[in-house]
Coordinates of C-alpha atoms in Angstrom, one line a residue:
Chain O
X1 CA 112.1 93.0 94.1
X2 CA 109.0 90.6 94.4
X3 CA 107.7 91.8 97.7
X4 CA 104.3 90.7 96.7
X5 CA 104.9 87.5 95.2
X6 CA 101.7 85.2 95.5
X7 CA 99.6 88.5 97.1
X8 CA 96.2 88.6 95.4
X9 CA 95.0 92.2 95.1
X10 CA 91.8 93.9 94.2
X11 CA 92.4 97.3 93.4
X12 CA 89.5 99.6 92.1
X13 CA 90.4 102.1 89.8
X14 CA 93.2 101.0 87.8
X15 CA 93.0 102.2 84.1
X16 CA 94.6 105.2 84.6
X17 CA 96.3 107.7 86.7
X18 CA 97.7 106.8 90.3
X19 CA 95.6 103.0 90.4
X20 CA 97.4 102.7 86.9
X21 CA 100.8 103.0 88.9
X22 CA 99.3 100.8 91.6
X23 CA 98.4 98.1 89.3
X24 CA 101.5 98.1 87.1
X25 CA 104.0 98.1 90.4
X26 CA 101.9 95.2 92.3
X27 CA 101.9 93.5 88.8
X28 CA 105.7 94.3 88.4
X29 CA 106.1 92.8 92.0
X30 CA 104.8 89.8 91.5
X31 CA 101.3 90.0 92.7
X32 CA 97.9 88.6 90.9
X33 CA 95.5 92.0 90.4
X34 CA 92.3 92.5 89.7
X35 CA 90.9 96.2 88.7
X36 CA 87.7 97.6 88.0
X37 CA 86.7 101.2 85.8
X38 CA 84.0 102.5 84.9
X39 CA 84.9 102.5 80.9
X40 CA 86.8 100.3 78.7
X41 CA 90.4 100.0 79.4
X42 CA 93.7 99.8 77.6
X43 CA 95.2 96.7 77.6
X44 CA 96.1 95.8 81.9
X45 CA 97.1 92.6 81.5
X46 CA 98.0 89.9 83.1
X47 CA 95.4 92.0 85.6
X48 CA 92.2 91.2 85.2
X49 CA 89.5 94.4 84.3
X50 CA 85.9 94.3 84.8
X51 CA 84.0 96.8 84.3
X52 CA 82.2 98.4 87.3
X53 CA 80.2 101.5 88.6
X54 CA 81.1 101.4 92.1
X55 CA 78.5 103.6 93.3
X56 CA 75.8 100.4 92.7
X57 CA 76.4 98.0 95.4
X58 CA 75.2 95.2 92.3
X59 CA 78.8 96.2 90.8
X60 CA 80.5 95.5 93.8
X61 CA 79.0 92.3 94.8
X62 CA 79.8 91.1 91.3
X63 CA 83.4 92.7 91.1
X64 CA 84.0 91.1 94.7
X65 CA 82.6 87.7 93.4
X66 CA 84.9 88.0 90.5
X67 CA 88.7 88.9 92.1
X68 CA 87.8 86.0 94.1
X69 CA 87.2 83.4 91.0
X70 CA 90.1 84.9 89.2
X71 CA 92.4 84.8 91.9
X72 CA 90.8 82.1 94.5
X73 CA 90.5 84.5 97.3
X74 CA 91.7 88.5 98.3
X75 CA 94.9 89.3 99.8
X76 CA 95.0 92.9 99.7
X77 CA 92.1 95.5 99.5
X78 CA 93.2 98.9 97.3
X79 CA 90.2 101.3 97.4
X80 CA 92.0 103.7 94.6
X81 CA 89.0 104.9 93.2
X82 CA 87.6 108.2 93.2
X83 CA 86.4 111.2 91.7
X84 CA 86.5 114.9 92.6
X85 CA 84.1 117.6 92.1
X86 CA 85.7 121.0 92.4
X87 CA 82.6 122.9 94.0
X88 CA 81.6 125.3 96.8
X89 CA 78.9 124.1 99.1
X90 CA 76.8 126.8 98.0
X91 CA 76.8 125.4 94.6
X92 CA 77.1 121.8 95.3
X93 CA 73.6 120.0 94.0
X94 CA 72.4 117.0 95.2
X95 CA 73.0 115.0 91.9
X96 CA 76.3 116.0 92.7
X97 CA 76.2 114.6 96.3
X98 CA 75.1 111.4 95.4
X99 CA 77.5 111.3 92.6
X100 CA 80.3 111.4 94.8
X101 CA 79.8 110.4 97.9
X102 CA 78.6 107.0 96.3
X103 CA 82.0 106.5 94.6
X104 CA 84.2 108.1 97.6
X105 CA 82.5 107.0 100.4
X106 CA 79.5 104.3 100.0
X107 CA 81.6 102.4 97.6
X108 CA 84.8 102.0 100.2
X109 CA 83.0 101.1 102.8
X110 CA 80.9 98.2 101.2
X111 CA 84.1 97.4 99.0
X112 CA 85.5 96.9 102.6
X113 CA 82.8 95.3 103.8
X114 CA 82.4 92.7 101.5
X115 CA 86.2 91.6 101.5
X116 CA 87.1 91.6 105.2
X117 CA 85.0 88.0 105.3
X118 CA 87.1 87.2 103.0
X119 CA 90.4 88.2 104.4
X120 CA 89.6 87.3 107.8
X121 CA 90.7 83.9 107.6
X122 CA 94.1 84.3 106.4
X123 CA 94.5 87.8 107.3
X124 CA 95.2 90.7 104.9
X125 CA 95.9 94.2 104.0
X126 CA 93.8 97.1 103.0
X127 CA 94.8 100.4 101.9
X128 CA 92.6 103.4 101.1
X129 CA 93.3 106.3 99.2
X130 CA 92.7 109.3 101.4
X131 CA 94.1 112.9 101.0
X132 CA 95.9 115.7 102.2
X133 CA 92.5 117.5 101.8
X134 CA 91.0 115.5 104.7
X135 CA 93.2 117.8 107.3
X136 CA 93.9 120.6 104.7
X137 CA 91.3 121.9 102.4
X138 CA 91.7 122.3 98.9
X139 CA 89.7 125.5 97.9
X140 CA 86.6 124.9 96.4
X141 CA 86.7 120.9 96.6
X142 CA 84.3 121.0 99.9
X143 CA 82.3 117.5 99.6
X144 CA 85.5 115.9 98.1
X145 CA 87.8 117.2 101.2
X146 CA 84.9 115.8 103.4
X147 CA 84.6 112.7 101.7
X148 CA 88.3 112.1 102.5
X149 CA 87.6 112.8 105.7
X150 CA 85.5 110.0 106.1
X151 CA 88.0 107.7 104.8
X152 CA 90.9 108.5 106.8
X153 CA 88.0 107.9 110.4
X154 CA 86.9 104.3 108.8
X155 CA 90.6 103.5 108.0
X156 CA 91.1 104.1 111.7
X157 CA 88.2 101.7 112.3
X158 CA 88.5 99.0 110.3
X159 CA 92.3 98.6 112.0
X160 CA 90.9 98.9 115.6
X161 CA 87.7 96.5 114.6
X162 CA 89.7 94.0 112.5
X163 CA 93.2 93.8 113.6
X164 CA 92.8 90.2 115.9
X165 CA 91.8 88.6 112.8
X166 CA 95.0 89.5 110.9
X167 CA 93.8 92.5 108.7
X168 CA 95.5 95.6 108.5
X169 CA 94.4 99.0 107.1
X170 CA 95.9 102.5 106.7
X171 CA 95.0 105.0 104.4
X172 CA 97.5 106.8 102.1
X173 CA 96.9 110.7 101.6
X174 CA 98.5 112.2 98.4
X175 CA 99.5 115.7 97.9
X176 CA 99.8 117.0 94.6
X177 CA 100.5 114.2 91.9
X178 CA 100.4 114.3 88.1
X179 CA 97.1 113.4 87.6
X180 CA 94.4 114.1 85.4
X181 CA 92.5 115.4 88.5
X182 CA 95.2 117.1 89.3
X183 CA 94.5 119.0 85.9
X184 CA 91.2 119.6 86.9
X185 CA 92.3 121.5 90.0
X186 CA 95.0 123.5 88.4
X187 CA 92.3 124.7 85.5
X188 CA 90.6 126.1 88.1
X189 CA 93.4 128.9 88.4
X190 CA 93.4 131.9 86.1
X191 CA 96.7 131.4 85.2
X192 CA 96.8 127.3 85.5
X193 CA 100.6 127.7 84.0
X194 CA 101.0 129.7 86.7
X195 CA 99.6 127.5 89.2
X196 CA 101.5 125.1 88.7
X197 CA 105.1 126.8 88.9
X198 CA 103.6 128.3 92.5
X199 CA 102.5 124.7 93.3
X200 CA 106.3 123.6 93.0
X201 CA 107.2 126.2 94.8
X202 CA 105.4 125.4 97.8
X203 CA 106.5 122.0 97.7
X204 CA 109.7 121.1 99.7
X205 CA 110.4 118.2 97.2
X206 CA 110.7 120.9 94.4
X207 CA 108.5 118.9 92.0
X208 CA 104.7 117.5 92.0
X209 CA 104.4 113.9 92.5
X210 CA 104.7 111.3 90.4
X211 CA 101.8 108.2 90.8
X212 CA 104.9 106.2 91.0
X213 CA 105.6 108.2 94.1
X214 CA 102.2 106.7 95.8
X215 CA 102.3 103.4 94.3
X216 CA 105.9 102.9 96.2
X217 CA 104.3 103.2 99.8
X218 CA 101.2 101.3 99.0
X219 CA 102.7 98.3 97.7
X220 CA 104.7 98.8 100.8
X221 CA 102.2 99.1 103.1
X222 CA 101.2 95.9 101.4
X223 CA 103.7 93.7 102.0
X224 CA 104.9 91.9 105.4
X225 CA 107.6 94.7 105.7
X226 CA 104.2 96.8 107.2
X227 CA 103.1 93.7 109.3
X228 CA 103.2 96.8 112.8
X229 CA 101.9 99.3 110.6
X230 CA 97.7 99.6 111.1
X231 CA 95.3 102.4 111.3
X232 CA 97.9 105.0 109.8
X233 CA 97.0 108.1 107.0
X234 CA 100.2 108.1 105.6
X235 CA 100.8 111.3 103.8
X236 CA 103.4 111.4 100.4
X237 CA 103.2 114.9 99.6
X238 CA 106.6 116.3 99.0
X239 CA 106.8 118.3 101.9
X240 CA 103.6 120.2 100.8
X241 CA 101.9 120.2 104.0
X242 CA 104.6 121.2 106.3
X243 CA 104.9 124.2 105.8
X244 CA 102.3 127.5 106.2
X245 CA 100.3 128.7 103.4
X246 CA 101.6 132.5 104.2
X247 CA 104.7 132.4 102.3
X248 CA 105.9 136.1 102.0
X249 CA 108.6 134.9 99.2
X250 CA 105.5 134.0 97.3
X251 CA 103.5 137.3 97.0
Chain S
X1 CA 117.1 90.1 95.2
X2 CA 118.6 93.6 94.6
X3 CA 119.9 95.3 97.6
X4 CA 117.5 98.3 98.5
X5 CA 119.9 100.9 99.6
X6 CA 122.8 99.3 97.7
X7 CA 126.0 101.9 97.8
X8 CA 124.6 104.5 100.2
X9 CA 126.7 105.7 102.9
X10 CA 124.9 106.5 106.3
X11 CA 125.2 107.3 110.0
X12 CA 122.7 105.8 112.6
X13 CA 123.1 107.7 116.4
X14 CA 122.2 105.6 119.1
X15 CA 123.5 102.6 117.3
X16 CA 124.6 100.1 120.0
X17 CA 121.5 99.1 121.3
X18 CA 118.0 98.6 120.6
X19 CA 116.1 100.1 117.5
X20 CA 119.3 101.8 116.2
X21 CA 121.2 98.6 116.3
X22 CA 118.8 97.1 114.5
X23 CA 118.9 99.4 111.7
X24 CA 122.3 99.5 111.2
X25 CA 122.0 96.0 110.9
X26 CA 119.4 96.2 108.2
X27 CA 120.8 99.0 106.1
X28 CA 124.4 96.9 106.1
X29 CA 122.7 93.8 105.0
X30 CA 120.4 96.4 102.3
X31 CA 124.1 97.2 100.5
X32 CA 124.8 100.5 102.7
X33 CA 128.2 101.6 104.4
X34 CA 126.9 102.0 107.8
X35 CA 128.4 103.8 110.8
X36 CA 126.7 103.0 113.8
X37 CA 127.4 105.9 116.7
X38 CA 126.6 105.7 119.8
X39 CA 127.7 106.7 123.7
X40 CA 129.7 103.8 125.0
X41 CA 133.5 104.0 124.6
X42 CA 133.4 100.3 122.8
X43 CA 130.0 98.3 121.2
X44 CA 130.0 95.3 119.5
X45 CA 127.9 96.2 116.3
X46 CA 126.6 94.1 113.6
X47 CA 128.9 92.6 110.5
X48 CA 129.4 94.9 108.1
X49 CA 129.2 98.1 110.9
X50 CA 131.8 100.7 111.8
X51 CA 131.3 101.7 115.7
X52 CA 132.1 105.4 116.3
X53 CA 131.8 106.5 120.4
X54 CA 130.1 109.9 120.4
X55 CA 127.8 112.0 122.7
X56 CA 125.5 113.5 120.4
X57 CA 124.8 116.3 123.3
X58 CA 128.1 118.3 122.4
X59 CA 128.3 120.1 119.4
X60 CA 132.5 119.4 119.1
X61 CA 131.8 115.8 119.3
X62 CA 129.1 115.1 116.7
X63 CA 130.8 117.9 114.2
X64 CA 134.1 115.5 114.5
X65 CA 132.0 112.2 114.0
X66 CA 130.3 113.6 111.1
X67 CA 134.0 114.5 109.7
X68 CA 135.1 111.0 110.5
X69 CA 132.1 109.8 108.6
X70 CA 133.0 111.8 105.7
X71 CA 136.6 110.5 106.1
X72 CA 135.3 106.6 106.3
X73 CA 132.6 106.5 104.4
X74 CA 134.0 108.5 101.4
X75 CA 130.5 111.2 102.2
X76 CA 126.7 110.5 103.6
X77 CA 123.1 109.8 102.0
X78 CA 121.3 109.0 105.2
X79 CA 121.6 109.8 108.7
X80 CA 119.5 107.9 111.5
X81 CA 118.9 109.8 114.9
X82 CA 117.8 107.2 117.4
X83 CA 119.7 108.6 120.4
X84 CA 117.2 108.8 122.6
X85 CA 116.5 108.3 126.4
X86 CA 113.4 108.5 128.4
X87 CA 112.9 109.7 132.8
X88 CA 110.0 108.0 133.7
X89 CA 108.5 111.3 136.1
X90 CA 106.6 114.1 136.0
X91 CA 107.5 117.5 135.9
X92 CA 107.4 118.1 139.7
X93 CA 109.9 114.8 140.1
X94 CA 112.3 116.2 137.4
X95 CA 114.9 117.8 138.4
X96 CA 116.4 120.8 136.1
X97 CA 119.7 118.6 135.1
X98 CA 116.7 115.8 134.2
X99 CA 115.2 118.0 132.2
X100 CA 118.3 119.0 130.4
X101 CA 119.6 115.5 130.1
X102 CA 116.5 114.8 128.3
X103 CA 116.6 117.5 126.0
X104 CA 119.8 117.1 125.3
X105 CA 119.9 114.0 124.3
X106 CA 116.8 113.7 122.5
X107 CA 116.2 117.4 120.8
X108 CA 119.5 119.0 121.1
X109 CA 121.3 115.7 119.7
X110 CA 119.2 115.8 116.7
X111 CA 119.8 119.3 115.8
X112 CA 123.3 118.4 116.2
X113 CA 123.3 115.4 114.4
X114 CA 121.1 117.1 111.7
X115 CA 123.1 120.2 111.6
X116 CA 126.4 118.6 110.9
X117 CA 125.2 116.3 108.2
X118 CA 123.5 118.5 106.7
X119 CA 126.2 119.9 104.7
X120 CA 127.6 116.6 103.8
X121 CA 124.2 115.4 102.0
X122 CA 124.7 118.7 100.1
X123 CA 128.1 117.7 98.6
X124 CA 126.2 114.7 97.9
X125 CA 123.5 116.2 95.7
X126 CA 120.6 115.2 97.9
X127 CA 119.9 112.7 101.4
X128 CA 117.5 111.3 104.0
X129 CA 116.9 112.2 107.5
X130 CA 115.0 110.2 109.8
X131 CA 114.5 111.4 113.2
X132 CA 113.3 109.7 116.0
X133 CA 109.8 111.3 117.2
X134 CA 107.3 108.9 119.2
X135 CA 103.8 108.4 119.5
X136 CA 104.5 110.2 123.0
X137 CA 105.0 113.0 120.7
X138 CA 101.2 113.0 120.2
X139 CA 99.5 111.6 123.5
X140 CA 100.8 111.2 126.6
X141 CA 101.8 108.0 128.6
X142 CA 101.9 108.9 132.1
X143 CA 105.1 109.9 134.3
X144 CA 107.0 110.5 131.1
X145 CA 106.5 114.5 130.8
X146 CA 110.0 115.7 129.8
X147 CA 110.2 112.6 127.2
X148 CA 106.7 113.5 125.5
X149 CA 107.9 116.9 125.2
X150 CA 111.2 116.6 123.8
X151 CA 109.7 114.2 121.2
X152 CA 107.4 116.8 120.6
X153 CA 110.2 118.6 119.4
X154 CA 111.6 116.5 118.0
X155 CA 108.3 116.9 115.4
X156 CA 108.7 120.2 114.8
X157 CA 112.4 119.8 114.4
X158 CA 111.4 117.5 111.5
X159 CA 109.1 119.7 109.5
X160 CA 111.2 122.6 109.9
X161 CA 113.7 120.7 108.1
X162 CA 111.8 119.2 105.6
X163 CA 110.8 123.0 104.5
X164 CA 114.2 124.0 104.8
X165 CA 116.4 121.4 103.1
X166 CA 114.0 120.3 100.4
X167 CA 114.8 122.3 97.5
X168 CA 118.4 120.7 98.0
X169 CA 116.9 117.2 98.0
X170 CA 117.5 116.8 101.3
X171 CA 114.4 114.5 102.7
X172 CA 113.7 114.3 106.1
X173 CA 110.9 112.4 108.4
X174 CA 110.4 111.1 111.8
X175 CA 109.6 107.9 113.4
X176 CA 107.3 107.9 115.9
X177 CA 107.1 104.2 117.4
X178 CA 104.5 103.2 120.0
X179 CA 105.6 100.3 122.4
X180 CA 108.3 98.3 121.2
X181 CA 110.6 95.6 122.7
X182 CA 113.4 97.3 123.7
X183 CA 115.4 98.0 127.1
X184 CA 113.1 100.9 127.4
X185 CA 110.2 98.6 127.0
X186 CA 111.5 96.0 129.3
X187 CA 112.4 98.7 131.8
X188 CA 108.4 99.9 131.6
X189 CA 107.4 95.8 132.6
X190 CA 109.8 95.6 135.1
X191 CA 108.0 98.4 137.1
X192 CA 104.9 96.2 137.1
X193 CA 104.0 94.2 140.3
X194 CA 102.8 91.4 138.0
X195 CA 104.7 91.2 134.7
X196 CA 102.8 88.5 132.9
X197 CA 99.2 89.9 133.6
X198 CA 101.0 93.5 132.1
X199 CA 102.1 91.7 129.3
X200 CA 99.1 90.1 128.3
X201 CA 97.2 93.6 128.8
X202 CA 100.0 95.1 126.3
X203 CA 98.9 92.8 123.8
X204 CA 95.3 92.7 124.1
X205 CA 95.2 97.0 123.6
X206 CA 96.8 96.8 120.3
X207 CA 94.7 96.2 117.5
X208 CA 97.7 93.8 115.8
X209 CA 97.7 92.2 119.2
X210 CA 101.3 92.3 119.9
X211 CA 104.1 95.1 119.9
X212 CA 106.7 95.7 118.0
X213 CA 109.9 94.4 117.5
X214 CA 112.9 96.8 116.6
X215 CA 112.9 95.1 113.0
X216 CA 109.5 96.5 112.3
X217 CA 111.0 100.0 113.1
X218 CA 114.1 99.2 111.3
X219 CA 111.8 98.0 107.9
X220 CA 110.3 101.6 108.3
X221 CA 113.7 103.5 108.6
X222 CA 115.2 101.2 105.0
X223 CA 112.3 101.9 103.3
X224 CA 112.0 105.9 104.4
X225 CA 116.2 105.8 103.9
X226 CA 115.8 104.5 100.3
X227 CA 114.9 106.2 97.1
X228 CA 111.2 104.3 96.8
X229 CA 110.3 107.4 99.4
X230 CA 111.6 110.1 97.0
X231 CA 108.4 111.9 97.4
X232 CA 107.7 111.4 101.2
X233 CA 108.9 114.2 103.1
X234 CA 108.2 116.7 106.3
X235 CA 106.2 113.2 107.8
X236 CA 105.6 111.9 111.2
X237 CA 105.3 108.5 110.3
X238 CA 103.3 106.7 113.3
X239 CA 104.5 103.2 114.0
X240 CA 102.4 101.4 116.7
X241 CA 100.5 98.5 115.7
X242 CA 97.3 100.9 115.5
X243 CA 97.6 101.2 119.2
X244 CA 96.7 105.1 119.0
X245 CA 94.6 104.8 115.8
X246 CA 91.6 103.9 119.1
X247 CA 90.5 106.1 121.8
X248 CA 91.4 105.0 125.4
X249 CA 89.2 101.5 125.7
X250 CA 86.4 101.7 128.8
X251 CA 86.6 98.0 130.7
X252 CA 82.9 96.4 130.6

């Protein structure tokens, strides 16, 4: 299937864990990709890396400037990247604040900012990664779950704002995948081991998710099949999120 | 191209006509068997399509389409439930056999439907349910109470299975499309004094600045029905053109 044949995509993010997936499937269906990280990368091609920190607004204006000269203009938006800090608000520091919030939040916006020019002659796609933890929260993940939060209300925006000229966006909201943040949360547990058999449990699908499991609705959302679908937070979660927390089986 | 659903054997309700029809069209030419099943006695379907008559409001009925499906088809993956019907009233209008007919058709028929094909995705290791919900489910359009609320429901309905049936690999998500060009739809202009000046208002409220066509549903329903959405489950899966992604719009 070459559903994105010809699509040029800029998607931040994709060296490794769920923008990985999204990079290899678009690549795999026929799209031209550009991806940006903030270290140096294994071998992505025939995407195109450059190396970014998307919390200085320099990075993105040159990142932006570049998917265009690689590819001759932007198709399709991805806002993949994003980190997690796995904090209380009572111990959440400013440092840390700025730390995320400029990758989560600042960074999506002016990513979005400086494409839909672009886009907006030709039309075009964007889709953000939000999170089950915008509606849901994750324990101790308080300015991350927040953060999310703000995605999924621009996503809604930029549809409403932007859809005469062509451009779509909806936001896609994870539950549990196989990530190395994923990791991160489960070491939180006592028992992570543990944690991760109860997490299965709780999940309808009776596995975690898979980054190939997210990378199959975005590059989805992507192509004309999606041409109705705009201002969505689609969630892939298994099942996790359907069903109460107080599971009696579970004690 | 390779087929999407290539080999998969499923049953869309409400088949005939409209969005259902033109999923079983799209799932036929995506490599499925199809059955399309719907009310009338006769309906000319799409190539490919077995028509079945059934009234998915009587539990006898749907239990012996479901067996004829199993008979036909050799077994099921996917079941569609777009049976649906709408009474454009409110609640002091509707009448108690309105109410029924409603619920009937539109909750009880997906329980039904569900309930019944349930165990045949079992025998087949694993399936896909998608209901029909609607963006009614979540606001209100006016003079459309019993509808709302049976799509409401029909929600529910939905999560409650996905929590049930997933540790049998049973997957199952609703629908929920906001105005889209079907009789329904052209049964909504037709109330209008001025059609035209209606349509053109239609348009202009949705962000995408148009509605939707049953193939935008029907895209929705293959790629839910298929095995790229083997981790999306439990979902209400809002369909609209971003039309309730905005708050009501003041005129100034």
């Amino acid at each position: 299937m070459a559903g994105l044949s010809g699509k040029r995509a800029l998607i931040t993010g994709g060296g490794r864990g769920i923008g990985r997936a999204i990079v290899d499937r678009f690549l795999a269906d026929g799209a031209q990709v550009v991806t940006c990280g903030r270290g140096a990368p294994d071998d992505l091609a025939p995407a195109v890396f450059v190396t970014a920190d998307l919390t200085r607004q320099q990075d993105i204006d040159t990142l932006a400037r570049r998917a265009v000269a690689e590819m001759g203009g932007i198709d399709i938006l991805v806002n993949n990247a994003g980190v997690q800090i796995e904090k209380t608000v009572a111990d959440t520091t400013d440092a840390d604040w700025d730390f995320l919030m400029g990758v989560n939040v600042a960074a999506v916006f002016r990513l979005c900012r400086a494409v839909l020019p672009i886009m907006s002659g030709s039309g075009g796609a964007i889709v953000n990664l939000g999170s089950i933890s915008a509606d849901h929260a994750d324990p101790e993940m308080a300015i991350y779950n927040a953060s999310k939060g703000f995605v999924h209300g621009l996503t809604r925006s930029i549809a409403v704002d932007h859809g005469a000229q062509g451009i779509r966006c909806n936001a896609v909201c994870p539950g549990w995948i196989m990530t190395e943040m994923a990791d991160a949360g489960f070491d939180l547990a006592q028992d992570p081991a543990a944690a991760r058999r109860d997490a299965v449990a709780r999940t309808p699908a009776g596995r975690l998710g898979r980054p190939e499991d997210v990378a199959n609705l975005i590059a989805w959302l992507c192509g004309d099949e999606a041409a109705f679908v705009t201002g969505q937070c689609y969630t892939v979660d298994g099942g996790l999120t359907v069903a109460t927390p107080l599971r009696p089986t579970l004690f | 191209m390779t087929k999407r659903i290539e080999g998969k054997r499923a049953v869309v309700t409400g088949g005939a006509g409209g969005i259902g029809r033109a999923i079983a069209a799209r799932f036929a030419a995506e490599g499925a068997s199809v059955i399309a099943a719907d009310l009338p006695q006769d309906a000319q379907v799409p190539d490919g399509v077995t028509y079945y008559q059934v009234d998915v409001t009587r539990d006898a009925a749907v239990r012996a389409a479901m067996a004829r499906a199993e008979e036909i088809l050799g077994g099921l993956d996917v079941l569609v439930t777009c049976a649906g019907i709408e009474i454009e009233k409110t609640i002091e209008e509707t009448s108690e056999e309105e109410w029924d007919r409603v619920m009937n058709v539109n909750l009880k028929g997906t329980f039904l439907a569900c309930k019944h094909a349930v165990p045949l995705m079992r025998a087949a290791g694993g399936g896909s349910i998608v209901t029909f919900g609607s963006y009614d489910g979540f606001i209100a359009d006016p003079n459309l109470a019993a509808y709302c609320a049976s799509k409401g429901g029909v929600h529910a309905l939905t999560r409650a299975m996905a929590c049930d049936y997933g540790p049998e690999g049973i997957r199952c998500n609703a629908i929920c499309p906001g105005y889209i060009e079907t009789p329904m739809l052209q049964s909504f202009f037709g109330h209008a004094g001025d059609i035209d000046k209606l349509q053109d208002e239609v348009r202009r409220v949705h962000p995408v600045r148009r509605w939707g066509q049953p193939e935008d549903v029907a895209n929705l329903a293959l790629w839910l029905a298929s095995d790229e959405a083997g981790y999306a489950s439990g979902q209400l899966w809002v369909l609209d053109g971003g039309l309730s992604a905005q708050v009501q719009q003041m005129r100034l």
